[in-house]
mmCIF file of C-alpha atoms in Angstrom:
data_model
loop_
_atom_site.group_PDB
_atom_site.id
_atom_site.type_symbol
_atom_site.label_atom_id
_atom_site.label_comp_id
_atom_site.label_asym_id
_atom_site.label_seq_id
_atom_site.Cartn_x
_atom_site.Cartn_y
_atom_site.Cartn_z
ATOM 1 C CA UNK R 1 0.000 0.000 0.000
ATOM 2 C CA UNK R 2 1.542 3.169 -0.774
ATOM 3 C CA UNK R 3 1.303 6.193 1.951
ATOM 4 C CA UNK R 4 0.307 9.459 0.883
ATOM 5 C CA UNK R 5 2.900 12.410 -0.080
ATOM 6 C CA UNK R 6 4.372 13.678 3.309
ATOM 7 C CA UNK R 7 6.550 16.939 3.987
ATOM 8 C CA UNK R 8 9.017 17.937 6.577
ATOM 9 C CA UNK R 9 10.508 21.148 5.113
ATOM 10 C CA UNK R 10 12.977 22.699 7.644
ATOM 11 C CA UNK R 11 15.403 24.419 5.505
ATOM 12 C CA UNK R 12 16.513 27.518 8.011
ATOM 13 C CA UNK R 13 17.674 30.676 7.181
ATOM 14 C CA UNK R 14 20.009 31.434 10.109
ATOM 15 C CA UNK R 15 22.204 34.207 9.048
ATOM 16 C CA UNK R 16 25.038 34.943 12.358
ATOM 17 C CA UNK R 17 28.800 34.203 12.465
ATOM 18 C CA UNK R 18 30.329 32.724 14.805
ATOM 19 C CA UNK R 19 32.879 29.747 15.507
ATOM 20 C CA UNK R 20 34.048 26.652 16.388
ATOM 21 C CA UNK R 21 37.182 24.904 17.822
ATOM 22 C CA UNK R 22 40.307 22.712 16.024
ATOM 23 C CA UNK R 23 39.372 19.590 17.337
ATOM 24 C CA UNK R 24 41.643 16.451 17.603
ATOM 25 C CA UNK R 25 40.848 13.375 15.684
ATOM 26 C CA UNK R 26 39.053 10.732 17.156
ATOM 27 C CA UNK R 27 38.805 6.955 15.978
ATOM 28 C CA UNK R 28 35.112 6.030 16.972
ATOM 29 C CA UNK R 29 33.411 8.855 14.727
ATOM 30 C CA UNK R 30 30.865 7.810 12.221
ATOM 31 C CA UNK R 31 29.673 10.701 10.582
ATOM 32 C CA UNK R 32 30.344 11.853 7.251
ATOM 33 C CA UNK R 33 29.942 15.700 5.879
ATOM 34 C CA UNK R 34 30.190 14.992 2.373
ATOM 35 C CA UNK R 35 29.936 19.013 0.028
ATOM 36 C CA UNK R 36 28.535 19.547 -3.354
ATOM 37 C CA UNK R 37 29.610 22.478 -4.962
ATOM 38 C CA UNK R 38 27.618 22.172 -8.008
ATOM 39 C CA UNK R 39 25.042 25.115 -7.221
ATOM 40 C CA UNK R 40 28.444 27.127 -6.368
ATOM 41 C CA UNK R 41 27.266 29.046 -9.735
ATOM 42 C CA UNK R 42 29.114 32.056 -8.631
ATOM 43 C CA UNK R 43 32.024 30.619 -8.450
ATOM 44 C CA UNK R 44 32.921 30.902 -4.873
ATOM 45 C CA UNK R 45 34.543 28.213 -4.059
ATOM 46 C CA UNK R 46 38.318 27.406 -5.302
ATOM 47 C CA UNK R 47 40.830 24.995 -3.577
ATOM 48 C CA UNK R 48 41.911 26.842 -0.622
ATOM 49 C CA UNK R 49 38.148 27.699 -0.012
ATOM 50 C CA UNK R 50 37.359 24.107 -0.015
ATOM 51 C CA UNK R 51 40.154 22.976 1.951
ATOM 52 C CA UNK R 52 39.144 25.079 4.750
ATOM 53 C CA UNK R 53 35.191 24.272 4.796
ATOM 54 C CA UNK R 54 36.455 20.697 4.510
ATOM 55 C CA UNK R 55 38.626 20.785 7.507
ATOM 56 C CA UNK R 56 35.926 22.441 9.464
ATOM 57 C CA UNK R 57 33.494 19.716 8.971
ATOM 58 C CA UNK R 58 36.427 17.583 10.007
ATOM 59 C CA UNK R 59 35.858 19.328 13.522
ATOM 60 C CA UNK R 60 32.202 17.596 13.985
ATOM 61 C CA UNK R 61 33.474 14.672 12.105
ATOM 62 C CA UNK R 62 36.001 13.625 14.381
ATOM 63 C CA UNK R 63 33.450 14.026 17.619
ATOM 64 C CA UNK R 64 30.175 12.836 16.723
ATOM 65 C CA UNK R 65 29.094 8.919 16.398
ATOM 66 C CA UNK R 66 25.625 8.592 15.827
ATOM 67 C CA UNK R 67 25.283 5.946 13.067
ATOM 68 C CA UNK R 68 22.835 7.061 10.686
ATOM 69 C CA UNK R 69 20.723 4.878 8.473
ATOM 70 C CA UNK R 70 20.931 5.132 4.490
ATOM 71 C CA UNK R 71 17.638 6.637 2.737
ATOM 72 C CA UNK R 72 17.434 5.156 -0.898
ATOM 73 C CA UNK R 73 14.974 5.981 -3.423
ATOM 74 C CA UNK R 74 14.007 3.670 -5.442
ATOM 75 C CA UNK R 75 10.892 3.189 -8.535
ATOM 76 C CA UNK R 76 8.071 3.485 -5.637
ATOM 77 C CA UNK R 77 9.500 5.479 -3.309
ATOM 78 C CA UNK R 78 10.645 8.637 -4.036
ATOM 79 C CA UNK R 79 12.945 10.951 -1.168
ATOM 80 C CA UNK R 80 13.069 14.562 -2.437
ATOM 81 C CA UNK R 81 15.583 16.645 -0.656
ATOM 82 C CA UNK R 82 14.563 20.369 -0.117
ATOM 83 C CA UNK R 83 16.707 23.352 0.272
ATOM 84 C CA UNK R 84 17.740 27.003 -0.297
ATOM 85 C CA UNK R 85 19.724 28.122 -3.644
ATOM 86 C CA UNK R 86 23.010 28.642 -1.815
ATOM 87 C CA UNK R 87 23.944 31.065 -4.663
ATOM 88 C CA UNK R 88 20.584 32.785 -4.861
ATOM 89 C CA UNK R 89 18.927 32.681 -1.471
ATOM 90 C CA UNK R 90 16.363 34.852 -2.416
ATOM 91 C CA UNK R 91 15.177 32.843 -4.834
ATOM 92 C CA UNK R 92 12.879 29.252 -5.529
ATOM 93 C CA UNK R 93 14.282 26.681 -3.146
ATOM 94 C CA UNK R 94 15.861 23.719 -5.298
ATOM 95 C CA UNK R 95 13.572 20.444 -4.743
ATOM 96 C CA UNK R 96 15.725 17.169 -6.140
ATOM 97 C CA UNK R 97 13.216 14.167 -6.676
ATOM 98 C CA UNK R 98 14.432 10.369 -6.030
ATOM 99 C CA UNK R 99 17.435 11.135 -3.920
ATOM 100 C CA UNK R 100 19.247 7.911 -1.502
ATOM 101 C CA UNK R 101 21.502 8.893 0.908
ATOM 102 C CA UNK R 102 24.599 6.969 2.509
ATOM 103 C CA UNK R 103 24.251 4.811 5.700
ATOM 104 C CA UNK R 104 26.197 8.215 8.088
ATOM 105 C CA UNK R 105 26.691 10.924 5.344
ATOM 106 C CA UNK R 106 25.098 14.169 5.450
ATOM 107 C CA UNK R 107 24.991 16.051 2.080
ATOM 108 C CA UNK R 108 25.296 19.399 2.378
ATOM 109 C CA UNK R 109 25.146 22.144 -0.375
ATOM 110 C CA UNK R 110 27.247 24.942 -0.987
ATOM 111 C CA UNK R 111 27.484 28.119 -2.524
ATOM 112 C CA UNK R 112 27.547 32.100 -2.165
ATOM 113 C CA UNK R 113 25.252 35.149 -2.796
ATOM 114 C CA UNK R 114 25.448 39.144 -1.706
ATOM 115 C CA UNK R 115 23.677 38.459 1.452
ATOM 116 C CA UNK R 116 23.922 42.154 2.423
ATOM 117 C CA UNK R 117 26.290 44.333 5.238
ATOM 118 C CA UNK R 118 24.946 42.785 8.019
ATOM 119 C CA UNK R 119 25.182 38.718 7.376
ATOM 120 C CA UNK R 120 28.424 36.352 6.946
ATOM 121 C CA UNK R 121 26.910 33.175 6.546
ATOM 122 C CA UNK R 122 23.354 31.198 6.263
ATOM 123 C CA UNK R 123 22.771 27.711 7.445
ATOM 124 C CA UNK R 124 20.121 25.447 8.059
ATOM 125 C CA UNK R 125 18.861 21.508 7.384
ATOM 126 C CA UNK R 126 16.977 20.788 4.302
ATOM 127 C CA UNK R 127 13.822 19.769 4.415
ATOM 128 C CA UNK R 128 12.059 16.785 2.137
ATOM 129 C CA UNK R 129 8.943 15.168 0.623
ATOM 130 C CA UNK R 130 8.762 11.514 0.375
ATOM 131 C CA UNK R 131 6.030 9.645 -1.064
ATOM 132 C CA UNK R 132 6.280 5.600 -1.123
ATOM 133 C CA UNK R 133 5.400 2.268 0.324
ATOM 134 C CA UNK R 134 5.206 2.354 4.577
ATOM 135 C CA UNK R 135 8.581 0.921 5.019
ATOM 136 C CA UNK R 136 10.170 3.487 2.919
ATOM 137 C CA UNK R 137 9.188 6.217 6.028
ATOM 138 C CA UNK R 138 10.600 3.944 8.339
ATOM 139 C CA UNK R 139 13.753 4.738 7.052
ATOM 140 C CA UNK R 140 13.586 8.534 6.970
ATOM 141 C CA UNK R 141 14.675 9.146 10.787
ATOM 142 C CA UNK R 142 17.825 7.425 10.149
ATOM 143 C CA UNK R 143 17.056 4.689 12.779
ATOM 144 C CA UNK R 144 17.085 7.640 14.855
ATOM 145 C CA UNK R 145 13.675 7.114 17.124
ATOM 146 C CA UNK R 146 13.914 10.082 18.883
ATOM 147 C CA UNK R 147 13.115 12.026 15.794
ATOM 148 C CA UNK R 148 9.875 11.225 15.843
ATOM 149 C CA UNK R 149 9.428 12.727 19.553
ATOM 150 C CA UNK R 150 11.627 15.498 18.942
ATOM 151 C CA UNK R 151 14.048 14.135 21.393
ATOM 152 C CA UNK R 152 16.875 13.792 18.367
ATOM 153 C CA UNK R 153 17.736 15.088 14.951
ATOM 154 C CA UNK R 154 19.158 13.375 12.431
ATOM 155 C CA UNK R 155 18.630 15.067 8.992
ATOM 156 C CA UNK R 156 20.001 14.310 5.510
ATOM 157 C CA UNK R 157 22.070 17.283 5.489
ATOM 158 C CA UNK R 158 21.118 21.039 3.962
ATOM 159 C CA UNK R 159 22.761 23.862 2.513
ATOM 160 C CA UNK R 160 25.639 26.995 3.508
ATOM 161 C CA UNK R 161 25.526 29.999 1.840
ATOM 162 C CA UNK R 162 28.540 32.572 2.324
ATOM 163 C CA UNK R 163 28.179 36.366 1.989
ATOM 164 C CA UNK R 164 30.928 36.976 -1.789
ATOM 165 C CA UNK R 165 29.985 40.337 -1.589
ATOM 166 C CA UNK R 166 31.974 41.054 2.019
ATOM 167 C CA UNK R 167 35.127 42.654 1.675
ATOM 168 C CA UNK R 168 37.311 41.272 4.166
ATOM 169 C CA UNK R 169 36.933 37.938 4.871
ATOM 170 C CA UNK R 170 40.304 36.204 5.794
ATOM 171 C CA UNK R 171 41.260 32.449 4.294
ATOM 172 C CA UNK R 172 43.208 30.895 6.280
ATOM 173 C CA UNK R 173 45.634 28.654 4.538
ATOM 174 C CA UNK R 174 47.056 27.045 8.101
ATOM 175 C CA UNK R 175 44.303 26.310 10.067
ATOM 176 C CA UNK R 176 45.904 24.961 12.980
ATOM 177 C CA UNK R 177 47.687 27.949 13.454
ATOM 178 C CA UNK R 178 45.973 30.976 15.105
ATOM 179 C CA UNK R 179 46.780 34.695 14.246
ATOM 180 C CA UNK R 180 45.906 38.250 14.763
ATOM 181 C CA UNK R 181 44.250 39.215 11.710
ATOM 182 C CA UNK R 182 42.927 42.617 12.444
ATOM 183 C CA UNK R 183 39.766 43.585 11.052
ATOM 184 C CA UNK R 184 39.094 40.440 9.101
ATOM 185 C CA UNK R 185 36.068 37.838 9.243
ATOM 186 C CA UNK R 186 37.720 33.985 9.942
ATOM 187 C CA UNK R 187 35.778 32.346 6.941
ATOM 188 C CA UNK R 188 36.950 29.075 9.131
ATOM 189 C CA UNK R 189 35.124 30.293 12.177
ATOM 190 C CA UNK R 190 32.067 31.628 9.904
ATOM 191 C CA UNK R 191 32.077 27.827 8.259
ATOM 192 C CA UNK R 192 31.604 26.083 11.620
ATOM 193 C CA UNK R 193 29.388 27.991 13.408
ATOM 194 C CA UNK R 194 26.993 27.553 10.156
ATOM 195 C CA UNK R 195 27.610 23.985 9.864
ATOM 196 C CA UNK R 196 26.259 24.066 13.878
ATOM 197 C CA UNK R 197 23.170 25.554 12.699
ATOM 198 C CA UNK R 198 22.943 22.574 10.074
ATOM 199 C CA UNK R 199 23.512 19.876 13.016
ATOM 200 C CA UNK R 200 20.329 21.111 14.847
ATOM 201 C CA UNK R 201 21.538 24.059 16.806
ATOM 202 C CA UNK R 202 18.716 27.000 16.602
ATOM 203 C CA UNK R 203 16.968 24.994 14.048
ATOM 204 C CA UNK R 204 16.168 21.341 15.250
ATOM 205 C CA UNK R 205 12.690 20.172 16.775
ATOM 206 C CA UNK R 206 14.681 18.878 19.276
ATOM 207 C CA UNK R 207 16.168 22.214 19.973
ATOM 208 C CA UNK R 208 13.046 24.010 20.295
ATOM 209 C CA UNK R 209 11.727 21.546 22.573
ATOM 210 C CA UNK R 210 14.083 22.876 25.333
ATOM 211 C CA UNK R 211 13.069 26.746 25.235
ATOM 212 C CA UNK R 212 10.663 28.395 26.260
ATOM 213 C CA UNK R 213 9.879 30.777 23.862
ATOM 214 C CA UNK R 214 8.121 33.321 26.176
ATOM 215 C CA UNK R 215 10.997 33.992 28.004
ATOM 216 C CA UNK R 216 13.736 32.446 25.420
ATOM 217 C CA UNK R 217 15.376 30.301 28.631
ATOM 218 C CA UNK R 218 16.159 26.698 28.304
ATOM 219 C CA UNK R 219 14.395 24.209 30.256
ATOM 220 C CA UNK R 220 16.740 21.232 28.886
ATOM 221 C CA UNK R 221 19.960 19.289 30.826
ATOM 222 C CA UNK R 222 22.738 21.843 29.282
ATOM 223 C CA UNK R 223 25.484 21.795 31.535
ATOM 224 C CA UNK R 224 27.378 24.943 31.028
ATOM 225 C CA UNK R 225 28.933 26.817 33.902
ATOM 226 C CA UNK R 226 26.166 29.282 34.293
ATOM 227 C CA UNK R 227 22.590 29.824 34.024
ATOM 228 C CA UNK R 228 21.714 29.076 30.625
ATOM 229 C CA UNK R 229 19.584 31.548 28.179
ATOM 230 C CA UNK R 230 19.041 31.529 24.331
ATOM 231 C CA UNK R 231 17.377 34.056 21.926
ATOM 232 C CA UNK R 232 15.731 31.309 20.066
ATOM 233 C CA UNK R 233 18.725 30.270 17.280
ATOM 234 C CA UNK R 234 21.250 31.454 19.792
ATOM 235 C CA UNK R 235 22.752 32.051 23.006
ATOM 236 C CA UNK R 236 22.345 34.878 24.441
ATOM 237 C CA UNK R 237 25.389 37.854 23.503
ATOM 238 C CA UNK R 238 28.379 36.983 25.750
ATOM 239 C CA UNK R 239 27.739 33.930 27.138
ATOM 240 C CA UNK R 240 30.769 31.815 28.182
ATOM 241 C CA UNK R 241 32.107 28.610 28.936
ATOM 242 C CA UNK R 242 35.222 26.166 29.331
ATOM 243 C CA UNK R 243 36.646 24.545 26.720
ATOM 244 C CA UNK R 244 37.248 20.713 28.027
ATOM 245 C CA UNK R 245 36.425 22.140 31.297
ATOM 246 C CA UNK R 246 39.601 24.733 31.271
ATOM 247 C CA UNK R 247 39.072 28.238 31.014
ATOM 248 C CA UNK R 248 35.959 30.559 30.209
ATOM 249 C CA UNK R 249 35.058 31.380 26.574
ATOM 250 C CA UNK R 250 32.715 33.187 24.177
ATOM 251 C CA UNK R 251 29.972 30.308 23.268
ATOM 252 C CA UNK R 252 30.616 29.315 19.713
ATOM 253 C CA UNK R 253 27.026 29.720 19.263
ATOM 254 C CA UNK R 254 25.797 33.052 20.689
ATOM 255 C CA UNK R 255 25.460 35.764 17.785
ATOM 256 C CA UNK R 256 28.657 37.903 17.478
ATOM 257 C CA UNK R 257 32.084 37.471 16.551
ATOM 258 C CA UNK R 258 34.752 40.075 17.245
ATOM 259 C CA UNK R 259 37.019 40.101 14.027
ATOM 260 C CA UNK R 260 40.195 39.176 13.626
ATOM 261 C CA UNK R 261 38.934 36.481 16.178
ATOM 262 C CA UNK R 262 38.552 32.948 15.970
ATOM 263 C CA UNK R 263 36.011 31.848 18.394
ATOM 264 C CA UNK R 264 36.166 27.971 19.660
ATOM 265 C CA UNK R 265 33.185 25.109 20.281
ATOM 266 C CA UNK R 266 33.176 25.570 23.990
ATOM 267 C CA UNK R 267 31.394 22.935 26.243
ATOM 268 C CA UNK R 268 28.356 24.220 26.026
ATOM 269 C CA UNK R 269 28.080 24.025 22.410
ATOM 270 C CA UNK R 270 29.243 20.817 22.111
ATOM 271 C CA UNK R 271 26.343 19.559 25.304
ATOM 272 C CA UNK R 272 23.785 21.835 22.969
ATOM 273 C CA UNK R 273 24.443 18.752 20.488
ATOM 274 C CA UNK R 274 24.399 16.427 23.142
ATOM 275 C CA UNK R 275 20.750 17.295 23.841
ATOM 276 C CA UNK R 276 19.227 17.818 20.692
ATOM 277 C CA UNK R 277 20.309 14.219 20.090
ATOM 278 C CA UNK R 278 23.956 13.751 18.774
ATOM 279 C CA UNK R 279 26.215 11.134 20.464
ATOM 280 C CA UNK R 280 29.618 13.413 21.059
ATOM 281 C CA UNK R 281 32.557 11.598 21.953
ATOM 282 C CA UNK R 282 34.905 12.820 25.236
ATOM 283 C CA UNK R 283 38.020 15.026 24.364
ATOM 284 C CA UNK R 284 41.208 14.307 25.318
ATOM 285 C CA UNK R 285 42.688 15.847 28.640
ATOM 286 C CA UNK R 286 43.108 19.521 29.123
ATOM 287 C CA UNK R 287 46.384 19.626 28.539
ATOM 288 C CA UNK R 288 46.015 18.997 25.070
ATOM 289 C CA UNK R 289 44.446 22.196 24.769
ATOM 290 C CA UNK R 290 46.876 24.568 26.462
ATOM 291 C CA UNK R 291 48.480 26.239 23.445
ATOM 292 C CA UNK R 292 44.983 26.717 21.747
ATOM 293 C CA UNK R 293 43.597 28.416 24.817
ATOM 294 C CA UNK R 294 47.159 30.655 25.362
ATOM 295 C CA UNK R 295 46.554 31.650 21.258
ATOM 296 C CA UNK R 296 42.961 32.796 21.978
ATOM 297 C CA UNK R 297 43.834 35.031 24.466
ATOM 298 C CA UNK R 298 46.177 36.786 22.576
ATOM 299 C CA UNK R 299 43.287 38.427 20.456
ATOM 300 C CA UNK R 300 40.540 38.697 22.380
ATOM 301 C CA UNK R 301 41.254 43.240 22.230
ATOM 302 C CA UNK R 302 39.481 43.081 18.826
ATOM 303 C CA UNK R 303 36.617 44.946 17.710
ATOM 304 C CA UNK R 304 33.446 43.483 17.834
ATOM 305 C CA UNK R 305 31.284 42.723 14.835
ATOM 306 C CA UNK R 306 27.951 42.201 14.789
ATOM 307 C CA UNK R 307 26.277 40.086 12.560
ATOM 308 C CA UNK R 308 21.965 39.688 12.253
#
């Protein structure tokens, strides 16, 4: 018997820049971020570009181990994947009929469009249609069952969109080194903080479950070290935490970055994903992080930028 059309469209137009942390490599990761740069119709995106959005997916690839179940459209049943032109954001969103994707990849599109002054970067998950026998929708949460109670997330992937219009972006061609550079926007940073957005943070069911949106404060089990608040996609401006419980820094997540900056995945951002529904694997001890946290410091004077 085959079940009638059904739509979950969550594509997410989150447009703030912020950051994310080098994170060491871990063995028991699952997850694959897998980009396709063929909407990148402005041309956007050349080697060093890609190197650098690859190696900050290789920041959530190397901590989270959810194994996610393949989606595969076949004659009967038909996945179409939903989301935002990342090259033309104001225009139709691109819908791509009898899609399958890999057991643990997420597909995620890429591109860039004049977002205006005040934006950096947009991310969000896709959303879908699927139409198809009843065990075909069985395998749309990803043998995640918490999706269905809005307890976990576990998308196909979505789109980024960058702003090619801004001026002063800076490329870093050494990631794991961290300088001063003075009145630019880290396009590494930008990447990450988007690609949070994408994982479920300010965008998931499972997200939104945990505030209350009267008072935008979280009633869920985040475990930063203070009393937790969110403007609904984001922390609130200035909120700290430690960074594998050393230190106290700028959330990742909240919705400012000062440039020449680049801002780290604190412990709170990384327990945000815990509790939307990602499995995050431990970091290594706190020594590991020493120079990291000594580089940060040594630009945190810069100026401010706001980005909504």
């Amino acid at each position: 018997m085959h079940k009638p059309l059904g739509t979950n469209h969550m594509n997410s137009r989150l447009s703030l820049a912020a950051a994310l942390a080098l994170a060491p490599a871990l063995a028991s990761a699952n997850i694959d971020i897998v980009f396709d740069y063929s909407y990148d119709t402005n041309g956007f995106f050349g080697a060093t570009h890609k190197s650098i959005l690859e190696s900050a997916a290789s920041v959530f690839e190397s901590r989270i181990t959810d194994s996610l179940g393949e989606i595969s459209s076949t004659t009967h049943n038909n996945f179409t994947t939903i989301f935002f032109n990342p090259s033309d954001i104001s225009g139709t969103d691109i819908a791509l009929e009898y899609q399958s994707i890999a057991a643990d990849v997420l597909r995620i599109y890429v591109g860039a469009d004049d977002l205006g002054s005040g934006t950096l970067g947009i991310g969000g998950p896709g959303g879908f249609n699927a139409s198809g026998f009843s065990n075909f929708f069985d395998t749309i949460d990803r043998g995640q069952a918490g999706v269905a109670t809005d307890t976990d997330f576990a998308p196909w992937g979505g789109a980024l969109a960058f702003n090619q219009a801004y001026a002063n972006w800076y490329f870093d061609s050494d990631i794991a080194t961290l300088e001063n550079f003075a009145g630019k926007a880290d396009f590494y940073s930008v990447a990450l903080h988007e690609i949070g957005h994408l994982l479920g943070i300010g965008t998931a069911p499972s997200w939104y479950r945990l505030v209350d949106t009267a008072t935008h404060t979280f009633n869920g089990n985040f475990t930063g070290p203070q009393l937790l608040h969110a403007d609904n996609a984001h922390w609130n401006e200035g909120l700290n935490s430690p960074i594998n419980g050393v230190g106290s820094f700028e959330a990742a997540m909240d919705p400012t970055l000062f440039l020449g900056t680049r801002k780290v995945f604190t412990d709170l951002d990384w327990n945000a994903l815990r509790d939307i529904g990602w499995q995050v694997a431990a970091v290594p001890e706190p020594g590991s992080w020493a120079m990291l946290l000594a580089g940060l410091t040594l630009v945190s004077g810069s100026i401010r930028s706001r980005r909504v």
